XYZ file of N, CA and C in Angstrom:
822
model
N 2.430 14.110 -25.742
C 1.772 15.368 -25.370
C 1.459 15.343 -23.873
N 1.864 16.384 -23.180
C 1.664 16.437 -21.730
C 0.183 16.584 -21.411
N -0.218 15.968 -20.303
C -1.610 16.075 -19.866
C -1.902 17.505 -19.447
N -3.136 17.925 -19.678
C -3.538 19.272 -19.286
C -3.484 19.411 -17.770
N -3.197 20.631 -17.325
C -3.108 20.906 -15.893
C -4.090 22.003 -15.518
N -4.558 21.949 -14.287
C -5.418 23.013 -13.771
C -4.619 24.260 -13.416
N -3.301 24.116 -13.336
C -2.408 25.270 -13.128
C -2.824 26.145 -11.947
N -3.098 25.506 -10.823
C -3.394 26.258 -9.608
C -4.793 26.807 -9.503
N -5.642 26.485 -10.456
C -7.023 26.974 -10.388
C -7.790 26.255 -9.279
N -8.778 26.954 -8.745
C -9.604 26.388 -7.674
C -10.797 25.664 -8.296
N -10.849 24.364 -8.056
C -11.982 23.553 -8.509
C -12.783 23.150 -7.272
N -13.949 23.747 -7.121
C -14.813 23.439 -5.979
C -15.715 22.265 -6.328
N -16.132 21.540 -5.294
C -17.018 20.396 -5.516
C -17.917 20.222 -4.304
N -19.045 19.567 -4.529
C -20.025 19.386 -3.455
C -20.268 17.903 -3.194
N -19.316 17.075 -3.581
C -19.344 15.624 -3.392
C -19.338 15.271 -1.914
N -20.213 14.311 -1.521
C -20.314 13.922 -0.114
C -19.723 12.548 0.166
N -19.812 11.635 -0.797
C -19.413 10.253 -0.527
C -17.904 10.051 -0.573
N -17.250 10.695 -1.544
C -15.819 10.462 -1.754
C -15.055 11.778 -1.839
N -15.165 12.636 -0.827
C -14.511 13.949 -0.905
C -12.994 13.865 -0.943
N -12.406 12.934 -0.203
C -10.947 12.823 -0.191
C -10.423 12.388 -1.554
N -11.125 11.450 -2.178
C -10.715 10.986 -3.505
C -10.815 12.115 -4.525
N -11.894 12.906 -4.438
C -12.070 14.023 -5.364
C -10.967 15.057 -5.167
N -10.669 15.386 -3.924
C -9.613 16.360 -3.638
C -8.272 15.869 -4.160
N -7.997 14.582 -3.988
C -6.739 14.007 -4.459
C -6.626 14.095 -5.975
N -7.717 13.822 -6.682
C -7.715 13.912 -8.145
C -7.418 15.345 -8.596
N -8.003 16.308 -7.919
C -7.801 17.712 -8.295
C -6.344 18.113 -8.075
N -5.777 17.735 -6.940
C -4.363 18.055 -6.681
C -3.458 17.386 -7.711
N -3.772 16.151 -8.059
C -2.961 15.398 -9.015
C -2.924 16.090 -10.380
N -3.975 16.844 -10.670
C -4.028 17.559 -11.947
C -3.673 19.037 -11.788
N -2.982 19.352 -10.695
C -2.443 20.696 -10.537
C -3.420 21.738 -10.051
N -4.542 21.307 -9.496
C -5.537 22.254 -9.028
C -5.591 22.369 -7.521
N -6.391 23.308 -7.061
C -6.623 23.516 -5.632
C -8.060 23.091 -5.328
N -8.247 22.028 -4.546
C -9.608 21.571 -4.258
C -10.276 22.396 -3.171
N -11.574 22.556 -3.296
C -12.359 23.187 -2.237
C -13.690 22.445 -2.169
N -13.881 21.682 -1.102
C -15.074 20.852 -0.987
C -16.037 21.335 0.070
N -17.321 21.209 -0.228
C -18.381 21.539 0.732
C -19.582 20.653 0.407
N -19.735 19.526 1.108
C -20.813 18.580 0.786
C -22.204 19.187 0.978
N -23.067 18.957 0.009
C -24.436 19.478 0.098
C -25.443 18.372 0.407
N -24.965 17.136 0.561
C -25.855 16.000 0.786
C -25.538 15.289 2.090
N -26.568 14.715 2.658
C -26.393 13.806 3.787
C -27.386 12.665 3.603
N -26.870 11.440 3.578
C -27.727 10.281 3.361
C -28.508 9.947 4.629
N -29.785 9.644 4.454
C -30.627 9.188 5.553
C -31.166 7.817 5.167
N -30.693 6.791 5.859
C -31.104 5.423 5.546
C -32.426 5.096 6.232
N -33.290 4.420 5.499
C -34.609 4.053 6.004
C -34.601 2.565 6.335
N -33.879 2.229 7.394
C -33.600 0.826 7.704
C -34.822 0.063 8.200
N -35.780 0.773 8.776
C -36.920 0.090 9.383
C -38.167 0.143 8.504
N -37.977 0.323 7.205
C -39.119 0.438 6.302
C -39.831 -0.905 6.152
N -41.096 -1.012 6.577
C -41.843 -2.261 6.388
C -41.951 -2.642 4.917
N -42.031 -1.624 4.049
C -42.137 -1.857 2.609
C -40.906 -2.590 2.079
N -39.721 -2.141 2.496
C -38.486 -2.778 2.034
C -38.356 -4.176 2.630
N -38.686 -4.309 3.899
C -38.611 -5.625 4.538
C -39.550 -6.619 3.861
N -40.735 -6.162 3.475
C -41.679 -7.046 2.788
C -41.152 -7.432 1.412
N -40.511 -6.468 0.718
C -39.948 -6.771 -0.601
C -38.849 -7.823 -0.490
N -38.017 -7.717 0.541
C -36.965 -8.717 0.759
C -37.594 -10.081 1.045
N -38.641 -10.085 1.850
C -39.360 -11.335 2.127
C -39.940 -11.925 0.844
N -40.507 -11.066 -0.003
C -41.080 -11.535 -1.268
C -40.015 -12.155 -2.166
N -38.823 -11.530 -2.205
C -37.726 -12.104 -2.992
C -37.354 -13.473 -2.429
N -37.190 -13.539 -1.123
C -36.780 -14.797 -0.479
C -37.788 -15.915 -0.707
N -39.065 -15.553 -0.803
C -40.114 -16.563 -0.917
C -40.590 -16.767 -2.351
N -39.797 -16.250 -3.318
C -40.049 -16.554 -4.723
C -41.173 -15.791 -5.371
N -41.539 -14.638 -4.826
C -42.643 -13.868 -5.391
C -42.178 -12.697 -6.256
N -40.880 -12.632 -6.545
C -40.321 -11.567 -7.387
C -39.579 -12.207 -8.555
N -39.803 -11.657 -9.756
C -39.156 -12.191 -10.957
C -37.893 -11.429 -11.336
N -37.894 -10.117 -11.090
C -36.770 -9.268 -11.498
C -36.481 -8.241 -10.414
N -35.205 -8.077 -10.080
C -34.772 -7.045 -9.136
C -33.825 -6.104 -9.858
N -34.090 -4.804 -9.751
C -33.282 -3.788 -10.425
C -32.586 -2.945 -9.361
N -31.257 -2.917 -9.415
C -30.452 -2.142 -8.467
C -29.881 -0.937 -9.212
N -30.231 0.255 -8.747
C -29.863 1.470 -9.468
C -28.606 2.143 -8.942
N -28.270 1.958 -7.672
C -27.074 2.592 -7.112
C -26.347 1.624 -6.197
N -25.059 1.871 -6.025
C -24.282 1.066 -5.099
C -24.744 1.254 -3.667
N -25.067 2.484 -3.302
C -25.543 2.761 -1.947
C -26.842 2.003 -1.681
N -27.740 2.009 -2.658
C -29.000 1.309 -2.497
C -28.822 -0.195 -2.397
N -27.932 -0.745 -3.222
C -27.666 -2.186 -3.165
C -27.083 -2.566 -1.806
N -26.134 -1.761 -1.318
C -25.558 -2.007 0.013
C -26.624 -1.934 1.099
N -27.489 -0.928 0.988
C -28.536 -0.750 1.993
C -29.473 -1.950 2.016
N -29.821 -2.454 0.846
C -30.744 -3.590 0.793
C -30.103 -4.840 1.389
N -28.823 -5.051 1.104
C -28.121 -6.192 1.705
C -28.063 -6.032 3.232
N -27.839 -4.795 3.680
C -27.772 -4.544 5.117
C -29.095 -4.801 5.816
N -30.195 -4.417 5.165
C -31.515 -4.659 5.752
C -31.800 -6.156 5.799
N -31.440 -6.865 4.718
C -31.632 -8.321 4.700
C -30.829 -8.984 5.820
N -29.616 -8.473 6.049
C -28.780 -9.029 7.123
C -29.409 -8.762 8.487
N -29.922 -7.539 8.682
C -30.560 -7.198 9.957
C -31.800 -8.052 10.207
N -32.443 -8.496 9.137
C -33.611 -9.364 9.248
C -33.216 -10.823 9.487
N -31.906 -11.101 9.403
C -31.444 -12.476 9.536
C -31.692 -13.318 8.304
N -31.840 -12.643 7.131
C -32.197 -13.366 5.914
C -31.201 -13.139 4.781
N -30.000 -12.620 5.082
C -29.072 -12.297 4.000
C -28.706 -13.515 3.151
N -28.282 -14.653 3.724
C -27.944 -15.803 2.869
C -29.123 -16.251 2.002
N -30.310 -16.230 2.586
C -31.519 -16.614 1.850
C -31.808 -15.613 0.732
N -31.611 -14.323 1.033
C -31.828 -13.261 0.046
C -30.844 -13.401 -1.114
N -29.581 -13.641 -0.797
C -28.564 -13.832 -1.836
C -28.912 -15.025 -2.718
N -29.286 -16.139 -2.102
C -29.644 -17.341 -2.874
C -30.828 -17.072 -3.792
N -31.823 -16.347 -3.279
C -33.015 -16.058 -4.081
C -32.678 -15.158 -5.266
N -31.793 -14.171 -5.048
C -31.394 -13.288 -6.146
C -30.659 -14.060 -7.240
N -29.947 -15.097 -6.867
C -29.232 -15.903 -7.864
C -30.182 -16.669 -8.780
N -31.436 -16.790 -8.357
C -32.407 -17.566 -9.131
C -33.351 -16.704 -9.957
N -33.192 -15.368 -9.886
C -34.079 -14.490 -10.649
C -33.253 -13.570 -11.548
N -33.946 -12.761 -12.325
C -33.277 -11.790 -13.193
C -32.817 -10.598 -12.355
N -31.539 -10.268 -12.448
C -30.969 -9.157 -11.688
C -30.393 -8.131 -12.661
N -30.812 -6.895 -12.511
C -30.366 -5.802 -13.373
C -29.590 -4.799 -12.528
N -28.413 -4.391 -13.006
C -27.611 -3.348 -12.356
C -27.505 -2.173 -13.313
N -27.835 -0.978 -12.840
C -27.810 0.192 -13.726
C -26.402 0.591 -14.148
N -25.417 0.335 -13.287
C -24.051 0.777 -13.563
C -23.078 -0.102 -12.788
N -21.772 0.105 -12.970
C -20.797 -0.710 -12.235
C -20.866 -0.566 -10.715
N -21.405 0.538 -10.204
C -21.428 0.713 -8.742
C -22.322 -0.326 -8.059
N -23.594 -0.455 -8.428
C -24.358 -1.564 -7.846
C -23.823 -2.911 -8.302
N -23.241 -2.940 -9.506
C -22.660 -4.190 -9.995
C -21.571 -4.722 -9.081
N -20.737 -3.816 -8.560
C -19.664 -4.243 -7.655
C -20.233 -4.839 -6.368
N -21.291 -4.235 -5.857
C -21.917 -4.761 -4.637
C -22.476 -6.157 -4.897
N -23.160 -6.318 -6.004
C -23.756 -7.612 -6.327
C -22.687 -8.681 -6.514
N -21.604 -8.335 -7.188
C -20.530 -9.317 -7.402
C -19.864 -9.689 -6.083
N -19.760 -8.717 -5.182
C -19.185 -9.012 -3.868
C -20.028 -10.053 -3.126
N -21.317 -10.051 -3.406
C -22.213 -11.035 -2.793
C -22.408 -12.260 -3.695
N -21.591 -12.329 -4.761
C -21.623 -13.481 -5.682
C -22.999 -13.672 -6.319
N -23.592 -12.541 -6.707
C -24.895 -12.564 -7.374
C -24.690 -12.243 -8.854
N -25.019 -13.157 -9.755
C -24.840 -12.907 -11.189
C -25.724 -11.752 -11.665
N -25.185 -10.957 -12.575
C -25.919 -9.825 -13.142
C -26.404 -10.221 -14.527
N -27.705 -10.164 -14.724
C -28.288 -10.541 -16.010
C -28.088 -9.445 -17.042
N -28.303 -8.199 -16.623
C -28.242 -7.065 -17.553
C -27.585 -5.874 -16.875
N -26.642 -5.244 -17.600
C -26.104 -3.941 -17.211
C -25.980 -3.116 -18.493
N -26.561 -1.924 -18.543
C -26.497 -1.119 -19.761
C -25.102 -0.554 -19.993
N -24.833 -0.066 -21.198
C -23.553 0.591 -21.478
C -23.539 2.017 -20.933
N -22.357 2.628 -20.914
C -22.264 4.040 -20.539
C -23.146 4.858 -21.477
N -23.666 5.983 -20.978
C -23.390 6.610 -19.673
C -24.360 6.223 -18.557
N -25.049 5.107 -18.692
C -25.878 4.546 -17.618
C -27.088 5.418 -17.275
N -27.677 6.042 -18.268
C -28.876 6.844 -18.034
C -30.097 5.930 -17.936
N -31.227 6.508 -17.546
C -32.469 5.734 -17.499
C -32.830 5.204 -18.879
N -32.553 5.995 -19.918
C -32.830 5.542 -21.284
C -31.953 4.354 -21.658
N -30.677 4.403 -21.256
C -29.784 3.265 -21.506
C -30.293 2.022 -20.786
N -30.784 2.229 -19.564
C -31.271 1.106 -18.764
C -32.491 0.461 -19.407
N -33.473 1.270 -19.774
C -34.689 0.695 -20.351
C -34.412 0.064 -21.709
N -33.471 0.630 -22.474
C -33.105 0.015 -23.759
C -32.503 -1.366 -23.542
N -31.651 -1.489 -22.517
C -31.039 -2.785 -22.220
C -32.077 -3.783 -21.719
N -33.075 -3.286 -20.986
C -34.104 -4.167 -20.438
C -35.110 -4.623 -21.486
N -35.015 -4.065 -22.692
C -35.922 -4.484 -23.769
C -35.759 -5.962 -24.100
N -34.624 -6.535 -23.716
C -34.388 -7.964 -23.966
C -35.226 -8.852 -23.046
N -35.829 -8.271 -22.015
C -36.590 -9.050 -21.039
C -38.079 -9.063 -21.374
N -38.719 -10.176 -21.136
C -40.176 -10.261 -21.215
C -40.720 -9.951 -19.823
N -41.277 -8.767 -19.670
C -41.718 -8.311 -18.350
C -43.230 -8.384 -18.164
N -43.942 -8.798 -19.181
C -45.398 -8.833 -19.100
C -45.867 -9.766 -17.980
N -46.617 -9.186 -17.043
C -47.140 -9.962 -15.930
C -46.121 -10.323 -14.873
N -44.878 -9.850 -15.029
C -43.813 -10.199 -14.083
C -43.775 -9.203 -12.920
N -43.339 -9.691 -11.767
C -43.189 -8.836 -10.585
C -41.761 -8.296 -10.559
N -41.644 -6.977 -10.558
C -40.342 -6.300 -10.594
C -40.226 -5.387 -9.379
N -39.105 -5.460 -8.685
C -38.831 -4.495 -7.618
C -37.598 -3.693 -8.008
N -37.627 -2.407 -7.727
C -36.456 -1.573 -8.000
C -36.357 -0.475 -6.966
N -35.153 0.032 -6.840
C -34.827 1.025 -5.823
C -34.891 2.426 -6.409
N -35.572 3.295 -5.710
C -35.630 4.689 -6.158
C -34.236 5.283 -6.160
N -33.972 6.122 -7.165
C -32.635 6.697 -7.331
C -32.720 8.210 -7.302
N -32.277 8.805 -6.168
C -32.146 10.260 -6.096
C -33.438 11.016 -6.322
N -34.551 10.474 -5.858
C -35.829 11.131 -6.052
C -36.634 10.442 -7.141
N -37.874 10.858 -7.317
C -38.741 10.201 -8.288
C -38.168 10.265 -9.703
N -38.289 9.164 -10.431
C -37.823 9.090 -11.812
C -38.931 8.410 -12.601
N -39.555 9.136 -13.511
C -40.738 8.606 -14.193
C -40.394 7.636 -15.310
N -39.163 7.656 -15.825
C -38.856 6.886 -17.028
C -38.948 5.384 -16.801
N -38.319 4.875 -15.746
C -38.361 3.437 -15.499
C -39.769 2.964 -15.140
N -40.489 3.619 -14.210
C -41.864 3.187 -13.943
C -42.752 3.222 -15.187
N -42.599 4.266 -16.002
C -43.389 4.353 -17.236
C -43.091 3.178 -18.150
N -41.805 2.857 -18.291
C -41.410 1.732 -19.139
C -42.002 0.425 -18.612
N -41.915 0.213 -17.309
C -42.428 -1.030 -16.726
C -43.938 -1.147 -16.913
N -44.647 -0.030 -16.771
C -46.099 -0.049 -17.010
C -46.396 -0.423 -18.454
N -45.646 0.191 -19.373
C -45.866 -0.085 -20.798
C -45.602 -1.547 -21.141
N -44.682 -2.169 -20.395
C -44.346 -3.576 -20.643
C -45.287 -4.539 -19.925
N -46.221 -3.998 -19.162
C -47.184 -4.844 -18.474
C -46.659 -5.487 -17.206
N -45.591 -4.924 -16.638
C -45.014 -5.485 -15.411
C -45.786 -5.006 -14.186
N -45.779 -5.816 -13.155
C -46.259 -5.401 -11.838
C -45.028 -4.980 -11.039
N -44.884 -3.687 -10.788
C -43.628 -3.216 -10.201
C -43.845 -2.556 -8.846
N -42.775 -2.562 -8.078
C -42.756 -1.889 -6.777
C -41.486 -1.062 -6.676
N -41.644 0.215 -6.364
C -40.510 1.133 -6.216
C -40.182 1.266 -4.732
N -38.937 0.987 -4.380
C -38.517 0.985 -2.980
C -37.676 2.217 -2.660
N -37.958 2.855 -1.540
C -37.127 3.952 -1.057
C -36.243 3.417 0.061
N -34.948 3.275 -0.232
C -33.997 2.731 0.734
C -33.279 3.825 1.511
N -33.179 4.996 0.917
C -32.529 6.131 1.566
C -32.978 7.389 0.851
N -32.811 8.505 1.489
C -33.053 9.764 0.805
C -31.911 10.723 1.108
N -31.894 11.793 0.349
C -30.823 12.778 0.470
C -31.357 14.011 1.167
N -30.888 14.253 2.374
C -31.253 15.470 3.076
C -30.131 16.486 3.013
N -30.388 17.655 3.574
C -29.335 18.660 3.689
C -28.399 18.273 4.830
N -27.144 18.689 4.772
C -26.231 18.428 5.893
C -26.745 19.094 7.167
N -26.398 18.510 8.307
C -26.772 19.133 9.582
C -26.175 20.533 9.697
N -24.966 20.692 9.179
C -24.272 21.985 9.204
C -24.070 22.445 7.767
N -24.803 23.462 7.363
C -24.690 23.958 5.989
C -23.719 25.128 5.861
N -23.082 25.522 6.965
C -22.191 26.695 6.911
C -21.029 26.515 5.931
N -20.429 25.306 5.781
C -19.365 25.178 4.775
C -19.859 25.461 3.360
N -21.117 25.117 3.077
C -21.667 25.374 1.746
C -21.884 26.872 1.551
N -22.363 27.545 2.591
C -22.551 28.999 2.502
C -21.203 29.690 2.290
N -20.155 29.198 2.955
C -18.811 29.760 2.748
C -18.336 29.531 1.321
N -18.668 28.358 0.759
C -18.321 28.101 -0.638
C -19.024 29.097 -1.551
N -20.309 29.322 -1.312
C -21.051 30.281 -2.136
C -20.445 31.672 -2.009
N -20.029 32.052 -0.792
C -19.362 33.345 -0.590
C -18.097 33.437 -1.438
N -17.310 32.370 -1.459
C -16.073 32.365 -2.254
C -16.387 32.456 -3.743
N -17.447 31.786 -4.159
C -17.862 31.875 -5.564
C -18.235 33.311 -5.903
N -18.984 33.956 -5.012
C -19.401 35.348 -5.236
C -18.201 36.285 -5.320
N -17.150 35.997 -4.544
C -15.966 36.869 -4.532
C -15.008 36.570 -5.686
N -15.359 35.632 -6.529
C -14.500 35.307 -7.670
C -13.301 34.466 -7.303
N -13.372 33.732 -6.202
C -12.240 32.926 -5.736
C -12.319 31.465 -6.181
N -13.323 31.142 -6.984
C -13.500 29.774 -7.484
C -13.546 29.822 -9.006
N -12.772 28.950 -9.636
C -12.724 28.931 -11.100
C -13.764 28.002 -11.713
N -14.045 26.893 -11.036
C -15.019 25.934 -11.564
C -15.708 25.231 -10.405
N -16.949 24.818 -10.650
C -17.723 24.074 -9.655
C -18.155 22.758 -10.283
N -17.820 21.647 -9.617
C -18.100 20.318 -10.160
C -19.271 19.666 -9.434
N -20.169 19.084 -10.217
C -21.292 18.307 -9.695
C -21.084 16.853 -10.086
N -21.215 15.957 -9.109
C -20.957 14.540 -9.375
C -22.188 13.656 -9.202
N -23.339 14.236 -8.865
C -24.577 13.453 -8.819
C -25.771 14.390 -8.918
N -26.863 13.850 -9.393
C -28.073 14.644 -9.622
C -28.622 15.312 -8.364
N -28.712 14.627 -7.213
C -29.315 15.273 -6.034
C -28.537 16.479 -5.512
N -27.264 16.608 -5.900
C -26.479 17.751 -5.435
C -27.059 19.073 -5.925
N -27.685 19.040 -7.091
C -28.137 20.286 -7.719
C -29.237 20.965 -6.898
N -30.367 20.301 -6.634
C -31.401 20.982 -5.838
C -30.958 21.289 -4.415
N -30.105 20.448 -3.848
C -29.663 20.718 -2.475
C -28.823 21.982 -2.398
N -27.914 22.166 -3.359
C -27.110 23.390 -3.371
C -28.009 24.611 -3.509
N -28.978 24.535 -4.405
C -29.880 25.671 -4.602
C -30.745 25.916 -3.367
N -31.160 24.848 -2.689
C -31.942 25.017 -1.455
C -31.136 25.752 -0.388
N -29.871 25.356 -0.236
C -29.017 26.010 0.765
C -28.790 27.471 0.389
N -28.567 27.723 -0.900
C -28.372 29.100 -1.358
C -29.618 29.941 -1.093
N -30.786 29.362 -1.335
C -32.044 30.077 -1.096
C -32.207 30.415 0.382
N -31.933 29.426 1.241
C -32.048 29.653 2.684
C -31.108 30.752 3.165
N -29.955 30.877 2.500
C -28.977 31.899 2.887
C -29.207 33.228 2.172
N -30.248 33.293 1.340
C -30.522 34.513 0.587
C -29.509 34.771 -0.508
N -28.928 33.706 -1.056
C -27.839 33.861 -2.017
C -28.105 33.159 -3.353
N -29.325 32.693 -3.583
C -29.568 31.930 -4.811
C -29.335 32.775 -6.062
N -29.833 34.005 -6.060
C -29.699 34.851 -7.244
C -28.232 35.124 -7.567
N -27.439 35.442 -6.542
C -26.021 35.738 -6.793
C -25.272 34.477 -7.210
N -25.643 33.311 -6.649
C -25.009 32.058 -7.060
C -25.311 31.770 -8.522
N -26.563 31.903 -8.903
C -26.930 31.653 -10.301
C -26.186 32.598 -11.241
N -26.053 33.852 -10.819
C -25.345 34.838 -11.639
C -23.891 34.436 -11.833
N -23.250 33.970 -10.764
C -21.847 33.550 -10.856
C -21.692 32.328 -11.750
N -22.621 31.361 -11.616
C -22.528 30.142 -12.419
C -22.827 30.412 -13.891
N -23.537 31.494 -14.157
C -23.805 31.874 -15.546
C -22.700 32.761 -16.103
N -21.770 33.161 -15.214
C -20.725 34.086 -15.639
C -19.337 33.517 -15.555
N -18.595 33.907 -14.515
C -17.159 33.611 -14.460
C -16.825 32.195 -14.011
N -17.755 31.497 -13.370
C -17.462 30.164 -12.836
C -17.901 29.095 -13.833
N -16.968 28.237 -14.222
C -17.299 27.144 -15.133
C -18.057 26.062 -14.371
N -19.112 25.553 -14.967
C -19.927 24.496 -14.355
C -19.571 23.167 -15.011
N -19.156 22.211 -14.176
C -18.753 20.892 -14.673
C -19.712 19.837 -14.141
N -20.176 18.969 -15.029
C -21.102 17.900 -14.665
C -20.482 16.557 -15.005
N -20.658 15.575 -14.114
C -20.020 14.271 -14.304
C -20.604 13.491 -15.472
N -21.866 13.754 -15.831
C -22.465 12.975 -16.908
C -23.867 13.442 -17.254
N -24.520 12.767 -18.208
C -25.810 13.226 -18.736
C -26.920 13.338 -17.705
N -26.975 12.422 -16.749
C -28.041 12.463 -15.741
C -27.935 13.737 -14.912
N -26.726 14.041 -14.484
C -26.471 15.255 -13.705
C -26.687 16.504 -14.566
N -26.225 16.446 -15.801
C -26.388 17.579 -16.717
C -27.860 17.905 -16.923
N -28.670 16.873 -17.100
C -30.103 17.091 -17.314
C -30.723 17.831 -16.130
N -30.306 17.451 -14.918
C -30.851 18.108 -13.730
C -30.419 19.568 -13.663
N -29.167 19.843 -13.986
C -28.686 21.225 -13.997
C -29.471 22.061 -15.002
N -29.676 21.518 -16.191
C -30.414 22.257 -17.218
C -31.864 22.480 -16.799
N -32.462 21.479 -16.141
C -33.831 21.640 -15.635
C -33.920 22.793 -14.643
N -32.827 23.018 -13.903
C -32.788 24.089 -12.906
C -32.294 25.410 -13.495
N -32.127 25.447 -14.810
C -31.727 26.686 -15.470
C -30.251 27.007 -15.377
N -29.419 25.985 -15.137
C -27.971 26.186 -15.031
C -27.296 25.542 -16.235
N -26.607 26.335 -17.019
C -25.911 25.809 -18.190
C -24.645 25.071 -17.777
N -24.304 24.055 -18.538
C -23.139 23.221 -18.244
C -22.035 23.516 -19.254
N -20.855 23.834 -18.740
C -19.709 24.132 -19.601
C -18.879 22.891 -19.910
N -18.865 21.934 -18.989
C -17.945 20.798 -19.094
C -18.671 19.512 -18.729
N -18.543 18.507 -19.594
C -19.042 17.161 -19.287
C -18.096 16.161 -19.949
N -17.516 15.242 -19.193
C -16.582 14.287 -19.788
C -17.305 13.276 -20.671
N -16.538 12.625 -21.524
C -17.119 11.612 -22.410
C -17.625 10.410 -21.623
N -16.904 10.053 -20.567
C -17.295 8.928 -19.719
C -17.578 9.449 -18.308
N -18.697 9.028 -17.692
C -19.132 9.620 -16.419
C -18.415 9.070 -15.194
N -17.191 9.545 -14.985
C -16.421 9.151 -13.805
C -15.746 10.393 -13.232
N -15.476 10.389 -11.931
C -14.866 11.558 -11.288
C -13.518 11.897 -11.898
N -12.680 10.884 -12.141
C -11.367 11.140 -12.721
C -11.471 11.800 -14.077
N -12.388 11.309 -14.906
C -12.589 11.905 -16.227
C -13.127 13.325 -16.117
N -13.944 13.565 -15.102
C -14.489 14.907 -14.897
C -13.375 15.903 -14.607
N -12.475 15.545 -13.708
C -11.372 16.454 -13.366
C -10.476 16.683 -14.583
N -10.201 15.622 -15.336
C -9.393 15.781 -16.552
C -10.091 16.687 -17.559
N -11.410 16.563 -17.668
C -12.155 17.403 -18.603
C -12.102 18.870 -18.197
N -12.134 19.141 -16.894
C -12.010 20.526 -16.422
C -10.628 21.072 -16.770
N -9.595 20.258 -16.564
C -8.233 20.682 -16.913
C -8.124 20.955 -18.408
N -8.705 20.079 -19.222
C -8.683 20.281 -20.679
C -9.414 21.561 -21.065
N -10.518 21.833 -20.395
C -11.315 23.025 -20.680
C -10.483 24.287 -20.474
N -9.822 24.384 -19.335
C -9.027 25.581 -19.063
C -7.772 25.621 -19.922
N -7.204 24.457 -20.206
C -6.022 24.408 -21.066
C -6.348 24.953 -22.451
N -7.547 24.648 -22.931
C -7.952 25.123 -24.248
C -8.271 26.601 -24.285
N -8.481 27.205 -23.124
C -8.813 28.630 -23.061
C -7.613 29.502 -22.740
N -6.476 28.847 -22.410
C -5.306 29.639 -22.008
C -4.488 30.066 -23.221
């Protein structure tokens, strides 16, 4: 059976980290990509809080380190290197419990030859993470973890319930792009009916897109389009939850939360409607 094709449909996306890869996937499945990043990463390299946490790990005052994103894991290694303590930090992590939320931080940790004690199964939600961490005795233990895409109450709540002493680290945040005009042009194309589907690949993309639309006086028309002719595609449950919280219904979500699966799911969606 031949794979489903997008058949020339326009699949827009707001991915910032891997736009070329996303565009290539869309073309490979017969679609026309249209990208307009809604995020810009701002690294907090000089945070005394993060530097102190790295020092605490190096000096044996941390029992468990939880890495939630690949970007965050990379940032923490970079800060440790800037402090001149990367080898010491790596050695210390090898002696404590290390948790990776998904394969992305897992790849960073493996690159630094740091064993991973726990990684939850797909789809790597906060609930999956806390369920996997149930195997750990956290009572009275010092836990550090990296904030992921804004405040998330589930992991801190779980750690409190387990009696852990935890510290939440902000390694980077997601701001709006310096130039939001490409996003406004995307919204214009959506309004004119020139986009068939809009793909979201991470949770922070949702509020940022709506913020840009609001600033341009286009939020109402964007919401109307997403509730009507434009199919909304979400990479996975975490992103879907954020869309639903913002009042945006999701038409497409792949079984496994990966960009390639997302594009295939969009192709399958339109193939089933033709």
